[in-house]
mmCIF file of C-alpha atoms and ligand atoms in Angstrom:
data_model
loop_
_atom_site.group_PDB
_atom_site.id
_atom_site.type_symbol
_atom_site.label_atom_id
_atom_site.label_comp_id
_atom_site.label_asym_id
_atom_site.label_seq_id
_atom_site.Cartn_x
_atom_site.Cartn_y
_atom_site.Cartn_z
ATOM 1 C CA MET C 21 95.334 85.521 107.872
ATOM 2 C CA SER C 22 98.284 87.618 106.601
ATOM 3 C CA VAL C 23 98.610 89.642 103.419
ATOM 4 C CA LEU C 24 101.286 91.819 101.831
ATOM 5 C CA VAL C 25 100.567 95.331 100.578
ATOM 6 C CA THR C 26 102.859 97.395 98.335
ATOM 7 C CA GLY C 27 102.245 101.141 98.025
ATOM 8 C CA ALA C 28 100.947 101.127 101.617
ATOM 9 C CA THR C 29 102.302 104.628 102.271
ATOM 10 C CA GLY C 30 100.223 106.123 99.437
ATOM 11 C CA PHE C 31 96.795 107.752 99.362
ATOM 12 C CA LEU C 32 94.928 104.518 98.546
ATOM 13 C CA GLY C 33 97.299 101.995 100.162
ATOM 14 C CA ARG C 34 96.953 103.585 103.619
ATOM 15 C CA ARG C 35 93.147 103.182 103.547
ATOM 16 C CA LEU C 36 93.445 99.600 102.323
ATOM 17 C CA VAL C 37 95.780 98.689 105.192
ATOM 18 C CA ARG C 38 93.391 100.219 107.696
ATOM 19 C CA LEU C 39 90.381 98.314 106.331
ATOM 20 C CA LEU C 40 92.304 95.039 106.357
ATOM 21 C CA ARG C 41 93.333 95.625 109.967
ATOM 22 C CA GLU C 42 89.723 96.416 110.893
ATOM 23 C CA ASP C 43 88.900 92.921 109.570
ATOM 24 C CA GLY C 44 91.582 91.405 111.790
ATOM 25 C CA VAL C 45 93.952 90.663 108.894
ATOM 26 C CA ASP C 46 97.684 90.975 109.649
ATOM 27 C CA VAL C 47 99.397 93.172 107.083
ATOM 28 C CA CYS C 48 103.020 93.224 105.941
ATOM 29 C CA CYS C 49 103.701 96.562 104.226
ATOM 30 C CA LEU C 50 106.592 96.450 101.787
ATOM 31 C CA VAL C 51 107.755 100.066 101.539
ATOM 32 C CA ARG C 52 110.741 101.767 99.931
ATOM 33 C CA PRO C 53 113.697 102.553 102.202
ATOM 34 C CA SER C 54 112.939 106.239 101.457
ATOM 35 C CA SER C 55 109.179 106.002 102.230
ATOM 36 C CA ASP C 56 107.638 108.133 104.971
ATOM 37 C CA VAL C 57 105.667 105.660 107.122
ATOM 38 C CA GLU C 58 104.169 108.272 109.497
ATOM 39 C CA PRO C 59 101.029 109.044 107.413
ATOM 40 C CA LEU C 60 100.337 105.284 107.228
ATOM 41 C CA ARG C 61 100.698 104.944 110.990
ATOM 42 C CA ARG C 62 98.300 107.882 111.516
ATOM 43 C CA THR C 63 95.697 106.438 109.127
ATOM 44 C CA VAL C 64 95.854 102.971 110.688
ATOM 45 C CA GLY C 65 95.803 104.330 114.246
ATOM 46 C CA ASN C 66 97.541 103.048 117.371
ATOM 47 C CA ASP C 67 94.896 100.438 118.215
ATOM 48 C CA LEU C 68 95.341 98.555 114.950
ATOM 49 C CA TRP C 69 99.046 99.225 114.394
ATOM 50 C CA ASN C 70 100.174 96.103 116.303
ATOM 51 C CA GLY C 71 99.133 93.885 113.365
ATOM 52 C CA VAL C 72 101.204 95.870 110.867
ATOM 53 C CA ASP C 73 104.724 94.747 109.969
ATOM 54 C CA VAL C 74 106.653 97.330 107.938
ATOM 55 C CA ARG C 75 109.552 96.037 105.813
ATOM 56 C CA ALA C 76 111.786 98.359 103.823
ATOM 57 C CA ALA C 77 113.130 97.113 100.477
ATOM 58 C CA GLU C 78 113.150 98.093 96.830
ATOM 59 C CA LEU C 79 110.515 96.215 94.829
ATOM 60 C CA SER C 80 113.256 95.281 92.354
ATOM 61 C CA ASN C 81 114.813 93.102 95.087
ATOM 62 C CA GLU C 82 113.133 89.761 94.406
ATOM 63 C CA GLU C 83 114.756 88.006 97.366
ATOM 64 C CA ALA C 84 113.558 90.698 99.814
ATOM 65 C CA CYS C 85 110.048 90.525 98.320
ATOM 66 C CA ARG C 86 109.987 86.741 98.713
ATOM 67 C CA GLU C 87 111.151 86.977 102.306
ATOM 68 C CA ALA C 88 108.504 89.583 103.175
ATOM 69 C CA MET C 89 105.791 87.317 101.720
ATOM 70 C CA THR C 90 106.544 84.408 104.044
ATOM 71 C CA GLY C 91 103.301 83.376 105.713
ATOM 72 C CA CYS C 92 101.127 85.615 103.493
ATOM 73 C CA SER C 93 98.336 84.333 101.277
ATOM 74 C CA VAL C 94 97.524 87.410 99.173
ATOM 75 C CA VAL C 95 99.537 90.277 97.671
ATOM 76 C CA TYR C 96 97.828 93.611 97.041
ATOM 77 C CA HIS C 97 100.093 95.391 94.564
ATOM 78 C CA VAL C 98 99.072 99.025 94.924
ATOM 79 C CA ALA C 99 102.456 100.702 94.332
ATOM 80 C CA ALA C 100 102.934 102.567 91.069
ATOM 81 C CA GLY C 101 104.383 105.816 89.823
ATOM 82 C CA LEU C 102 101.761 108.445 89.018
ATOM 83 C CA GLY C 103 103.866 111.016 87.193
ATOM 84 C CA GLY C 104 107.020 111.545 85.179
ATOM 85 C CA SER C 105 108.392 110.411 81.856
ATOM 86 C CA THR C 106 107.583 107.107 80.166
ATOM 87 C CA SER C 107 110.909 105.587 81.242
ATOM 88 C CA THR C 108 110.458 106.712 84.873
ATOM 89 C CA LEU C 109 106.971 105.230 84.960
ATOM 90 C CA PHE C 110 108.091 101.963 83.406
ATOM 91 C CA LEU C 111 110.807 101.701 86.059
ATOM 92 C CA SER C 112 108.424 102.443 88.929
ATOM 93 C CA SER C 113 105.408 100.441 87.709
ATOM 94 C CA VAL C 114 106.056 97.863 84.992
ATOM 95 C CA VAL C 115 109.441 96.463 86.066
ATOM 96 C CA PRO C 116 108.588 96.043 89.798
ATOM 97 C CA THR C 117 105.309 94.320 88.911
ATOM 98 C CA ARG C 118 107.261 91.499 87.261
ATOM 99 C CA THR C 119 109.629 91.152 90.247
ATOM 100 C CA VAL C 120 106.907 91.199 92.895
ATOM 101 C CA MET C 121 104.822 88.684 90.938
ATOM 102 C CA ARG C 122 107.734 86.288 90.412
ATOM 103 C CA ALA C 123 108.450 86.426 94.148
ATOM 104 C CA ALA C 124 104.744 85.794 94.888
ATOM 105 C CA ALA C 125 104.695 82.808 92.532
ATOM 106 C CA ASP C 126 107.848 81.348 94.152
ATOM 107 C CA ALA C 127 106.318 81.831 97.584
ATOM 108 C CA ASN C 128 103.183 79.956 96.397
ATOM 109 C CA LEU C 129 100.785 82.762 97.220
ATOM 110 C CA GLN C 130 97.091 82.114 96.606
ATOM 111 C CA ARG C 131 96.228 85.373 94.884
ATOM 112 C CA PHE C 132 97.802 88.526 93.421
ATOM 113 C CA VAL C 133 95.610 91.633 93.255
ATOM 114 C CA LEU C 134 96.898 94.226 90.800
ATOM 115 C CA VAL C 135 95.633 97.793 91.126
ATOM 116 C CA SER C 136 95.427 99.045 87.564
ATOM 117 C CA SER C 137 93.289 101.907 86.235
ATOM 118 C CA LEU C 138 90.034 102.555 84.391
ATOM 119 C CA GLY C 139 92.163 104.615 82.010
ATOM 120 C CA VAL C 140 93.415 101.474 80.224
ATOM 121 C CA TYR C 141 90.285 101.185 78.066
ATOM 122 C CA GLY C 142 90.408 102.212 74.424
ATOM 123 C CA THR C 143 87.704 104.842 74.695
ATOM 124 C CA SER C 144 88.867 106.843 71.659
ATOM 125 C CA THR C 145 86.901 104.572 69.313
ATOM 126 C CA MET C 146 83.801 104.312 71.531
ATOM 127 C CA ARG C 147 80.765 106.432 70.706
ATOM 128 C CA ALA C 148 79.111 108.967 72.987
ATOM 129 C CA GLY C 149 76.574 107.125 75.145
ATOM 130 C CA ASP C 150 78.323 103.724 74.890
ATOM 131 C CA LEU C 151 78.581 101.619 78.038
ATOM 132 C CA LEU C 152 82.099 101.103 79.372
ATOM 133 C CA ASP C 153 82.354 97.781 81.203
ATOM 134 C CA GLU C 154 84.925 95.038 81.762
ATOM 135 C CA GLN C 155 84.336 93.741 78.199
ATOM 136 C CA SER C 156 85.379 97.046 76.597
ATOM 137 C CA PRO C 157 88.665 96.806 74.643
ATOM 138 C CA ILE C 158 92.017 97.886 76.049
ATOM 139 C CA ASP C 159 93.555 100.957 74.391
ATOM 140 C CA PRO C 160 95.610 99.672 71.423
ATOM 141 C CA TYR C 161 97.679 102.905 71.250
ATOM 142 C CA PRO C 162 98.189 103.970 74.897
ATOM 143 C CA HIS C 163 101.485 105.694 73.998
ATOM 144 C CA LEU C 164 99.349 108.254 72.133
ATOM 145 C CA ARG C 165 97.475 109.093 75.346
ATOM 146 C CA ASP C 166 100.058 109.899 78.042
ATOM 147 C CA PRO C 167 102.992 108.155 79.782
ATOM 148 C CA TYR C 168 100.866 107.177 82.817
ATOM 149 C CA THR C 169 98.168 105.392 80.783
ATOM 150 C CA TYR C 170 100.868 103.717 78.719
ATOM 151 C CA SER C 171 102.580 102.438 81.892
ATOM 152 C CA LYS C 172 99.307 101.066 83.316
ATOM 153 C CA VAL C 173 98.488 99.195 80.099
ATOM 154 C CA MET C 174 101.996 97.725 80.037
ATOM 155 C CA GLN C 175 101.820 96.928 83.765
ATOM 156 C CA GLU C 176 98.668 94.869 83.156
ATOM 157 C CA ARG C 177 100.297 93.157 80.198
ATOM 158 C CA ALA C 178 103.349 92.242 82.313
ATOM 159 C CA ALA C 179 101.091 90.911 85.081
ATOM 160 C CA ARG C 180 99.126 88.698 82.682
ATOM 161 C CA GLU C 181 102.359 87.337 81.202
ATOM 162 C CA VAL C 182 103.829 86.407 84.597
ATOM 163 C CA SER C 183 100.508 84.921 85.736
ATOM 164 C CA LYS C 184 100.415 82.748 82.609
ATOM 165 C CA GLU C 185 104.067 81.686 82.963
ATOM 166 C CA THR C 186 103.863 80.830 86.665
ATOM 167 C CA GLY C 187 100.192 79.951 87.265
ATOM 168 C CA LEU C 188 99.917 82.673 89.960
ATOM 169 C CA PRO C 189 96.168 83.523 90.264
ATOM 170 C CA LEU C 190 95.656 87.168 89.259
ATOM 171 C CA VAL C 191 92.782 89.588 89.945
ATOM 172 C CA ILE C 192 92.894 93.014 88.290
ATOM 173 C CA VAL C 193 91.000 96.004 89.667
ATOM 174 C CA ARG C 194 90.598 99.186 87.618
ATOM 175 C CA PRO C 195 89.627 102.179 89.773
ATOM 176 C CA GLY C 196 88.302 105.367 88.240
ATOM 177 C CA VAL C 197 89.619 108.741 89.466
ATOM 178 C CA ILE C 198 90.095 108.393 93.223
ATOM 179 C CA ILE C 199 88.904 111.353 95.257
ATOM 180 C CA GLY C 200 89.249 111.995 98.961
ATOM 181 C CA PRO C 201 90.636 114.339 101.610
ATOM 182 C CA GLY C 202 93.819 115.948 100.356
ATOM 183 C CA ARG C 203 93.087 115.184 96.705
ATOM 184 C CA GLY C 204 90.084 117.420 96.110
ATOM 185 C CA VAL C 205 87.423 116.672 93.505
ATOM 186 C CA LEU C 206 88.600 118.275 90.276
ATOM 187 C CA SER C 207 90.495 116.136 87.775
ATOM 188 C CA ALA C 208 91.560 116.082 84.141
ATOM 189 C CA ARG C 209 88.213 114.390 83.407
ATOM 190 C CA VAL C 210 86.537 117.773 83.988
ATOM 191 C CA GLY C 211 88.946 119.723 81.800
ATOM 192 C CA LEU C 212 92.324 121.395 81.670
ATOM 193 C CA GLN C 213 93.526 123.219 84.752
ATOM 194 C CA LEU C 214 95.547 126.236 83.552
ATOM 195 C CA GLY C 215 96.795 127.905 86.723
ATOM 196 C CA PRO C 216 93.684 129.170 88.512
ATOM 197 C CA LEU C 217 91.497 128.668 85.422
ATOM 198 C CA MET C 218 89.565 125.453 84.752
ATOM 199 C CA VAL C 219 88.870 125.012 81.044
ATOM 200 C CA ARG C 220 85.804 122.761 81.184
ATOM 201 C CA MET C 221 85.773 120.388 78.232
ATOM 202 C CA GLY C 222 82.159 119.735 77.317
ATOM 203 C CA GLY C 223 80.225 119.095 80.489
ATOM 204 C CA THR C 224 77.691 116.322 79.989
ATOM 205 C CA GLN C 225 80.323 113.604 80.490
ATOM 206 C CA THR C 226 79.774 111.491 83.612
ATOM 207 C CA LEU C 227 82.856 111.534 85.821
ATOM 208 C CA PRO C 228 84.102 108.008 86.610
ATOM 209 C CA TYR C 229 85.007 108.737 90.235
ATOM 210 C CA THR C 230 85.438 106.578 93.300
ATOM 211 C CA TYR C 231 85.831 107.746 96.873
ATOM 212 C CA VAL C 232 89.061 106.476 98.421
ATOM 213 C CA ASP C 233 87.380 104.413 101.166
ATOM 214 C CA ASN C 234 84.846 102.893 98.743
ATOM 215 C CA CYS C 235 87.689 102.001 96.409
ATOM 216 C CA ALA C 236 89.815 100.505 99.194
ATOM 217 C CA SER C 237 86.922 98.334 100.374
ATOM 218 C CA ALA C 238 86.408 96.908 96.861
ATOM 219 C CA ILE C 239 90.143 96.181 96.601
ATOM 220 C CA ARG C 240 90.094 94.424 99.976
ATOM 221 C CA GLN C 241 87.268 92.245 98.655
ATOM 222 C CA ALA C 242 89.206 91.451 95.469
ATOM 223 C CA GLY C 243 91.745 89.689 97.673
ATOM 224 C CA LEU C 244 89.223 87.917 99.890
ATOM 225 C CA ALA C 245 86.097 87.071 97.825
ATOM 226 C CA ASP C 246 85.722 83.485 96.653
ATOM 227 C CA GLY C 247 86.093 82.412 93.031
ATOM 228 C CA VAL C 248 87.264 85.648 91.396
ATOM 229 C CA GLU C 249 90.697 84.495 90.189
ATOM 230 C CA GLY C 250 91.352 85.630 86.617
ATOM 231 C CA GLU C 251 88.667 88.348 86.810
ATOM 232 C CA VAL C 252 88.805 92.091 86.161
ATOM 233 C CA PHE C 253 86.710 94.644 88.069
ATOM 234 C CA ASN C 254 85.983 98.280 87.287
ATOM 235 C CA LEU C 255 85.700 100.324 90.467
ATOM 236 C CA ILE C 256 83.498 103.391 90.366
ATOM 237 C CA ASP C 257 80.855 104.731 92.730
ATOM 238 C CA ASP C 258 77.103 105.191 92.356
ATOM 239 C CA ASP C 259 75.302 108.457 91.522
ATOM 240 C CA LEU C 260 78.233 109.974 89.669
ATOM 241 C CA PRO C 261 78.012 113.649 88.664
ATOM 242 C CA THR C 262 78.633 115.159 85.260
ATOM 243 C CA ALA C 263 81.551 117.580 84.815
ATOM 244 C CA LYS C 264 79.110 120.486 84.650
ATOM 245 C CA GLY C 265 77.221 119.218 87.719
ATOM 246 C CA LEU C 266 80.433 118.877 89.719
ATOM 247 C CA LEU C 267 81.525 122.453 88.992
ATOM 248 C CA ARG C 268 78.064 123.615 90.035
ATOM 249 C CA MET C 269 78.414 121.655 93.301
ATOM 250 C CA CYS C 270 81.820 123.279 93.901
ATOM 251 C CA LYS C 271 80.415 126.756 93.377
ATOM 252 C CA CYS C 272 77.403 126.047 95.643
ATOM 253 C CA ALA C 273 79.819 124.822 98.311
ATOM 254 C CA GLY C 274 81.575 128.205 98.174
ATOM 255 C CA GLU C 275 84.686 126.969 96.333
ATOM 256 C CA LYS C 276 86.400 129.597 94.203
ATOM 257 C CA VAL C 277 86.500 127.922 90.785
ATOM 258 C CA THR C 278 86.974 130.124 87.748
ATOM 259 C CA SER C 279 85.964 128.163 84.680
ATOM 260 C CA VAL C 280 85.492 128.719 80.982
ATOM 261 C CA TRP C 281 83.600 126.301 78.779
ATOM 262 C CA VAL C 282 84.605 124.615 75.539
ATOM 263 C CA PRO C 283 81.448 123.120 73.930
ATOM 264 C CA ARG C 284 81.781 119.430 73.054
ATOM 265 C CA GLN C 285 81.562 120.072 69.291
ATOM 266 C CA LEU C 286 84.587 122.390 69.473
ATOM 267 C CA ILE C 287 86.876 120.060 71.456
ATOM 268 C CA GLN C 288 88.141 117.992 68.515
ATOM 269 C CA PRO C 289 88.740 120.946 66.122
ATOM 270 C CA MET C 290 90.499 122.794 68.951
ATOM 271 C CA ALA C 291 92.682 119.775 69.729
ATOM 272 C CA GLY C 292 93.543 119.414 66.017
ATOM 273 C CA THR C 293 94.627 123.064 65.776
ATOM 274 C CA TYR C 294 96.542 122.925 69.042
ATOM 275 C CA ASP C 295 98.329 119.734 67.986
ATOM 276 C CA TRP C 296 99.211 121.217 64.584
ATOM 277 C CA TYR C 297 100.694 124.306 66.279
ATOM 278 C CA HIS C 298 102.570 122.130 68.804
ATOM 279 C CA ARG C 299 104.237 120.236 65.934
ATOM 280 C CA TRP C 300 104.763 123.263 63.678
ATOM 281 C CA SER C 301 106.367 125.307 66.476
ATOM 282 C CA ARG C 302 108.453 122.296 67.570
ATOM 283 C CA GLY C 303 106.965 122.145 71.043
ATOM 284 C CA GLN C 304 106.381 125.821 71.896
ATOM 285 C CA LEU C 305 103.170 124.616 73.557
ATOM 286 C CA PRO C 306 103.293 121.340 75.534
ATOM 287 C CA GLY C 307 101.745 118.378 73.703
ATOM 288 C CA VAL C 308 98.906 117.933 76.190
ATOM 289 C CA LEU C 309 95.965 118.358 73.820
ATOM 290 C CA THR C 310 96.166 115.765 71.078
ATOM 291 C CA PRO C 311 93.128 114.601 69.071
ATOM 292 C CA TYR C 312 93.680 111.019 70.338
ATOM 293 C CA ARG C 313 93.826 111.983 74.003
ATOM 294 C CA THR C 314 90.876 114.331 73.595
ATOM 295 C CA ALA C 315 88.768 111.620 71.985
ATOM 296 C CA SER C 316 89.664 109.314 74.876
ATOM 297 C CA ILE C 317 88.969 111.311 77.997
ATOM 298 C CA TRP C 318 86.178 113.851 77.426
ATOM 299 C CA LYS C 319 83.594 111.605 75.833
ATOM 300 C CA PRO C 320 80.188 111.186 77.498
ATOM 301 C CA LEU C 321 80.133 107.456 78.292
ATOM 302 C CA ARG C 322 78.047 105.331 80.625
ATOM 303 C CA TYR C 323 79.743 103.320 83.380
ATOM 304 C CA THR C 324 78.727 100.324 85.457
ATOM 305 C CA ASN C 325 79.976 98.860 88.746
ATOM 306 C CA GLN C 326 77.551 95.923 88.682
ATOM 307 C CA LYS C 327 80.201 93.227 88.319
ATOM 308 C CA ALA C 328 82.116 94.458 91.377
ATOM 309 C CA LYS C 329 78.872 94.621 93.368
ATOM 310 C CA ASP C 330 77.812 91.106 92.359
ATOM 311 C CA ARG C 331 81.089 89.191 92.484
ATOM 312 C CA LEU C 332 82.970 91.059 95.220
ATOM 313 C CA ARG C 333 79.859 91.510 97.399
ATOM 314 C CA TRP C 334 80.785 95.193 97.527
ATOM 315 C CA GLN C 335 78.763 98.332 97.954
ATOM 316 C CA PRO C 336 80.157 101.892 97.780
ATOM 317 C CA ASP C 337 79.052 102.810 101.313
ATOM 318 C CA VAL C 338 79.962 106.503 101.114
ATOM 319 C CA SER C 339 77.477 108.341 98.862
ATOM 320 C CA PHE C 340 78.810 110.789 96.282
ATOM 321 C CA ASP C 341 77.409 113.788 98.200
ATOM 322 C CA GLU C 342 79.235 112.678 101.343
ATOM 323 C CA ALA C 343 82.419 111.864 99.387
ATOM 324 C CA PHE C 344 82.291 115.360 97.869
ATOM 325 C CA ARG C 345 81.862 116.975 101.274
ATOM 326 C CA ARG C 346 84.687 114.974 102.854
ATOM 327 C CA SER C 347 87.011 115.595 99.903
ATOM 328 C CA LEU C 348 86.507 119.354 100.062
ATOM 329 C CA ASN C 349 86.669 119.646 103.830
ATOM 330 C CA GLY C 350 89.143 116.894 104.556
ATOM 331 C CA VAL C 351 92.175 117.966 106.417
ATOM 332 C CA GLU C 352 94.381 114.963 105.846
ATOM 333 C CA ALA C 353 97.564 116.184 104.208
ATOM 334 C CA ASP C 354 98.430 114.277 101.076
ATOM 335 C CA HIS C 355 102.196 113.870 100.959
ATOM 336 C CA LEU C 356 102.249 114.270 97.178
ATOM 337 C CA GLY C 357 99.467 116.784 96.834
ATOM 338 C CA ASN C 358 98.710 115.681 93.272
ATOM 339 C CA ARG C 359 95.281 115.435 91.721
ATOM 340 C CA GLY C 360 93.577 112.100 91.255
ATOM 341 C CA ARG C 361 94.197 110.558 87.868
ATOM 342 C CA ILE C 362 93.239 107.441 86.017
HETATM 343 N N1 NAP A 418 94.863 108.234 92.368
HETATM 344 C C1 NAP A 418 94.029 107.889 91.407
HETATM 345 O O1 NAP A 418 93.131 108.665 90.999
HETATM 346 C C2 NAP A 418 94.137 106.520 90.785
HETATM 347 C C3 NAP A 418 93.181 106.124 89.833
HETATM 348 C C4 NAP A 418 93.256 104.841 89.277
HETATM 349 C C5 NAP A 418 94.269 103.973 89.682
HETATM 350 N N2 NAP A 418 95.183 104.406 90.587
HETATM 351 C C6 NAP A 418 96.235 103.454 91.003
HETATM 352 O O2 NAP A 418 96.137 103.285 92.406
HETATM 353 C C7 NAP A 418 97.427 103.002 92.944
HETATM 354 C C8 NAP A 418 97.719 103.920 94.114
HETATM 355 O O3 NAP A 418 97.586 105.263 93.720
HETATM 356 P P1 NAP A 418 97.671 106.435 94.797
HETATM 357 O O4 NAP A 418 96.760 107.502 94.324
HETATM 358 O O5 NAP A 418 97.534 105.909 96.161
HETATM 359 O O6 NAP A 418 99.164 106.920 94.564
HETATM 360 P P2 NAP A 418 100.216 107.567 95.590
HETATM 361 O O7 NAP A 418 99.546 108.266 96.694
HETATM 362 O O8 NAP A 418 101.176 108.296 94.735
HETATM 363 O O9 NAP A 418 100.936 106.279 96.205
HETATM 364 C C9 NAP A 418 101.803 105.509 95.437
HETATM 365 C C10 NAP A 418 102.440 104.478 96.325
HETATM 366 O O10 NAP A 418 103.319 103.689 95.506
HETATM 367 C C11 NAP A 418 104.626 103.747 96.065
HETATM 368 N N3 NAP A 418 105.612 103.696 94.977
HETATM 369 C C12 NAP A 418 105.694 104.516 93.896
HETATM 370 N N4 NAP A 418 106.733 104.158 93.128
HETATM 371 C C13 NAP A 418 107.320 103.091 93.739
HETATM 372 C C14 NAP A 418 108.450 102.274 93.443
HETATM 373 N N5 NAP A 418 109.212 102.476 92.365
HETATM 374 N N6 NAP A 418 108.753 101.276 94.299
HETATM 375 C C15 NAP A 418 108.007 101.070 95.405
HETATM 376 N N7 NAP A 418 106.933 101.793 95.748
HETATM 377 C C16 NAP A 418 106.603 102.796 94.923
HETATM 378 C C17 NAP A 418 104.697 105.045 96.836
HETATM 379 O O11 NAP A 418 105.720 104.934 97.816
HETATM 380 P P3 NAP A 418 106.410 106.233 98.493
HETATM 381 O O12 NAP A 418 105.572 106.567 99.690
HETATM 382 O O13 NAP A 418 107.764 105.775 98.835
HETATM 383 O O14 NAP A 418 106.404 107.328 97.453
HETATM 384 C C18 NAP A 418 103.289 105.081 97.441
HETATM 385 O O15 NAP A 418 103.221 104.238 98.564
HETATM 386 C C19 NAP A 418 98.389 103.126 91.765
HETATM 387 O O16 NAP A 418 98.628 101.834 91.265
HETATM 388 C C20 NAP A 418 97.636 103.962 90.756
HETATM 389 O O17 NAP A 418 98.064 103.706 89.438
HETATM 390 C C21 NAP A 418 95.151 105.642 91.162
#
């Protein structure tokens, strides 16, 4: 069996390629001409590298995409921009998704797996304690959150449109914050990182995290499991910590984390004041703390991974304690060095 993976040089894509090779699947990696392939080669290892075919082309080149897909049955579309302006993210995530999917439809592929994000849900209108699952609504105003969330919502929309137009079977996976060696464990879900200071927002919120190898194994299954075409899967691990619990774990592990705490009741009033000042001063402070964004990301919600376990026959094999240890002690250099985000 052969599959095509985009974003194979990234933090998640590298692990996915390795897992597929461990299963004996041949993998064509469609990378950018500018991509550094060395970290992928190191992650896959010499023994498994012989089943990897690396092709360099821009994802906007439909002909090159089609050619690379010859003989493949599944596309794993992992590539996406993680930072930058709205227009940059649309160009690196939304536009290429259409091209790669059209090529996959022309090449008669059996399945297209899109790696989206758990951030696409409209959590601003959910109540504390609500369960977030695959039935939860998509954010109707993602442009009020941040450019990344906006691009992921629009990427999913583009994928559904092309799937409907062409009949290409689509599976969408929505990982939570991906942690692992090189990425550390702290994220915007804990609070705002201001230089060396972590401003913890609330603390009782469960962190929707997934360890990179657990996440990659669920994504592999999304391409291989029977009868999941048209489905969506949230990917998060078991035994997730709260924000407060995670900071405690960091301190117990000897990490130097300086944090201050904003109680949950104060988050919204603080965001309102900050946003007012941001507008009044015409952007003297960056517009990072808006009431909409605040209501979306620091709410204590419940999460479930039951659907992925049942339908993908998946289990997050690495426990959270082990994932935490590996993420703190991991030595693998991350070529981007950015924090996990969803
Ligand atoms: N990290 C998280 O916490 C998280 C959470 C939820 C969902 N996700 C999703 O998971 C996927 C992978 O994330 P990651 O953390 O592995 O990101 P990453 O390390 O930044 O890797 C991104 C990959 O996409 C490629 N890429 C970016 N823009 C591209 C473009 N315009 N054309 C072709 N390739 C392009 C990069 O290629 P180069 O090597 O050439 O740069 C790289 O291989 C993304 O779809 C992301 O939205 C991530």
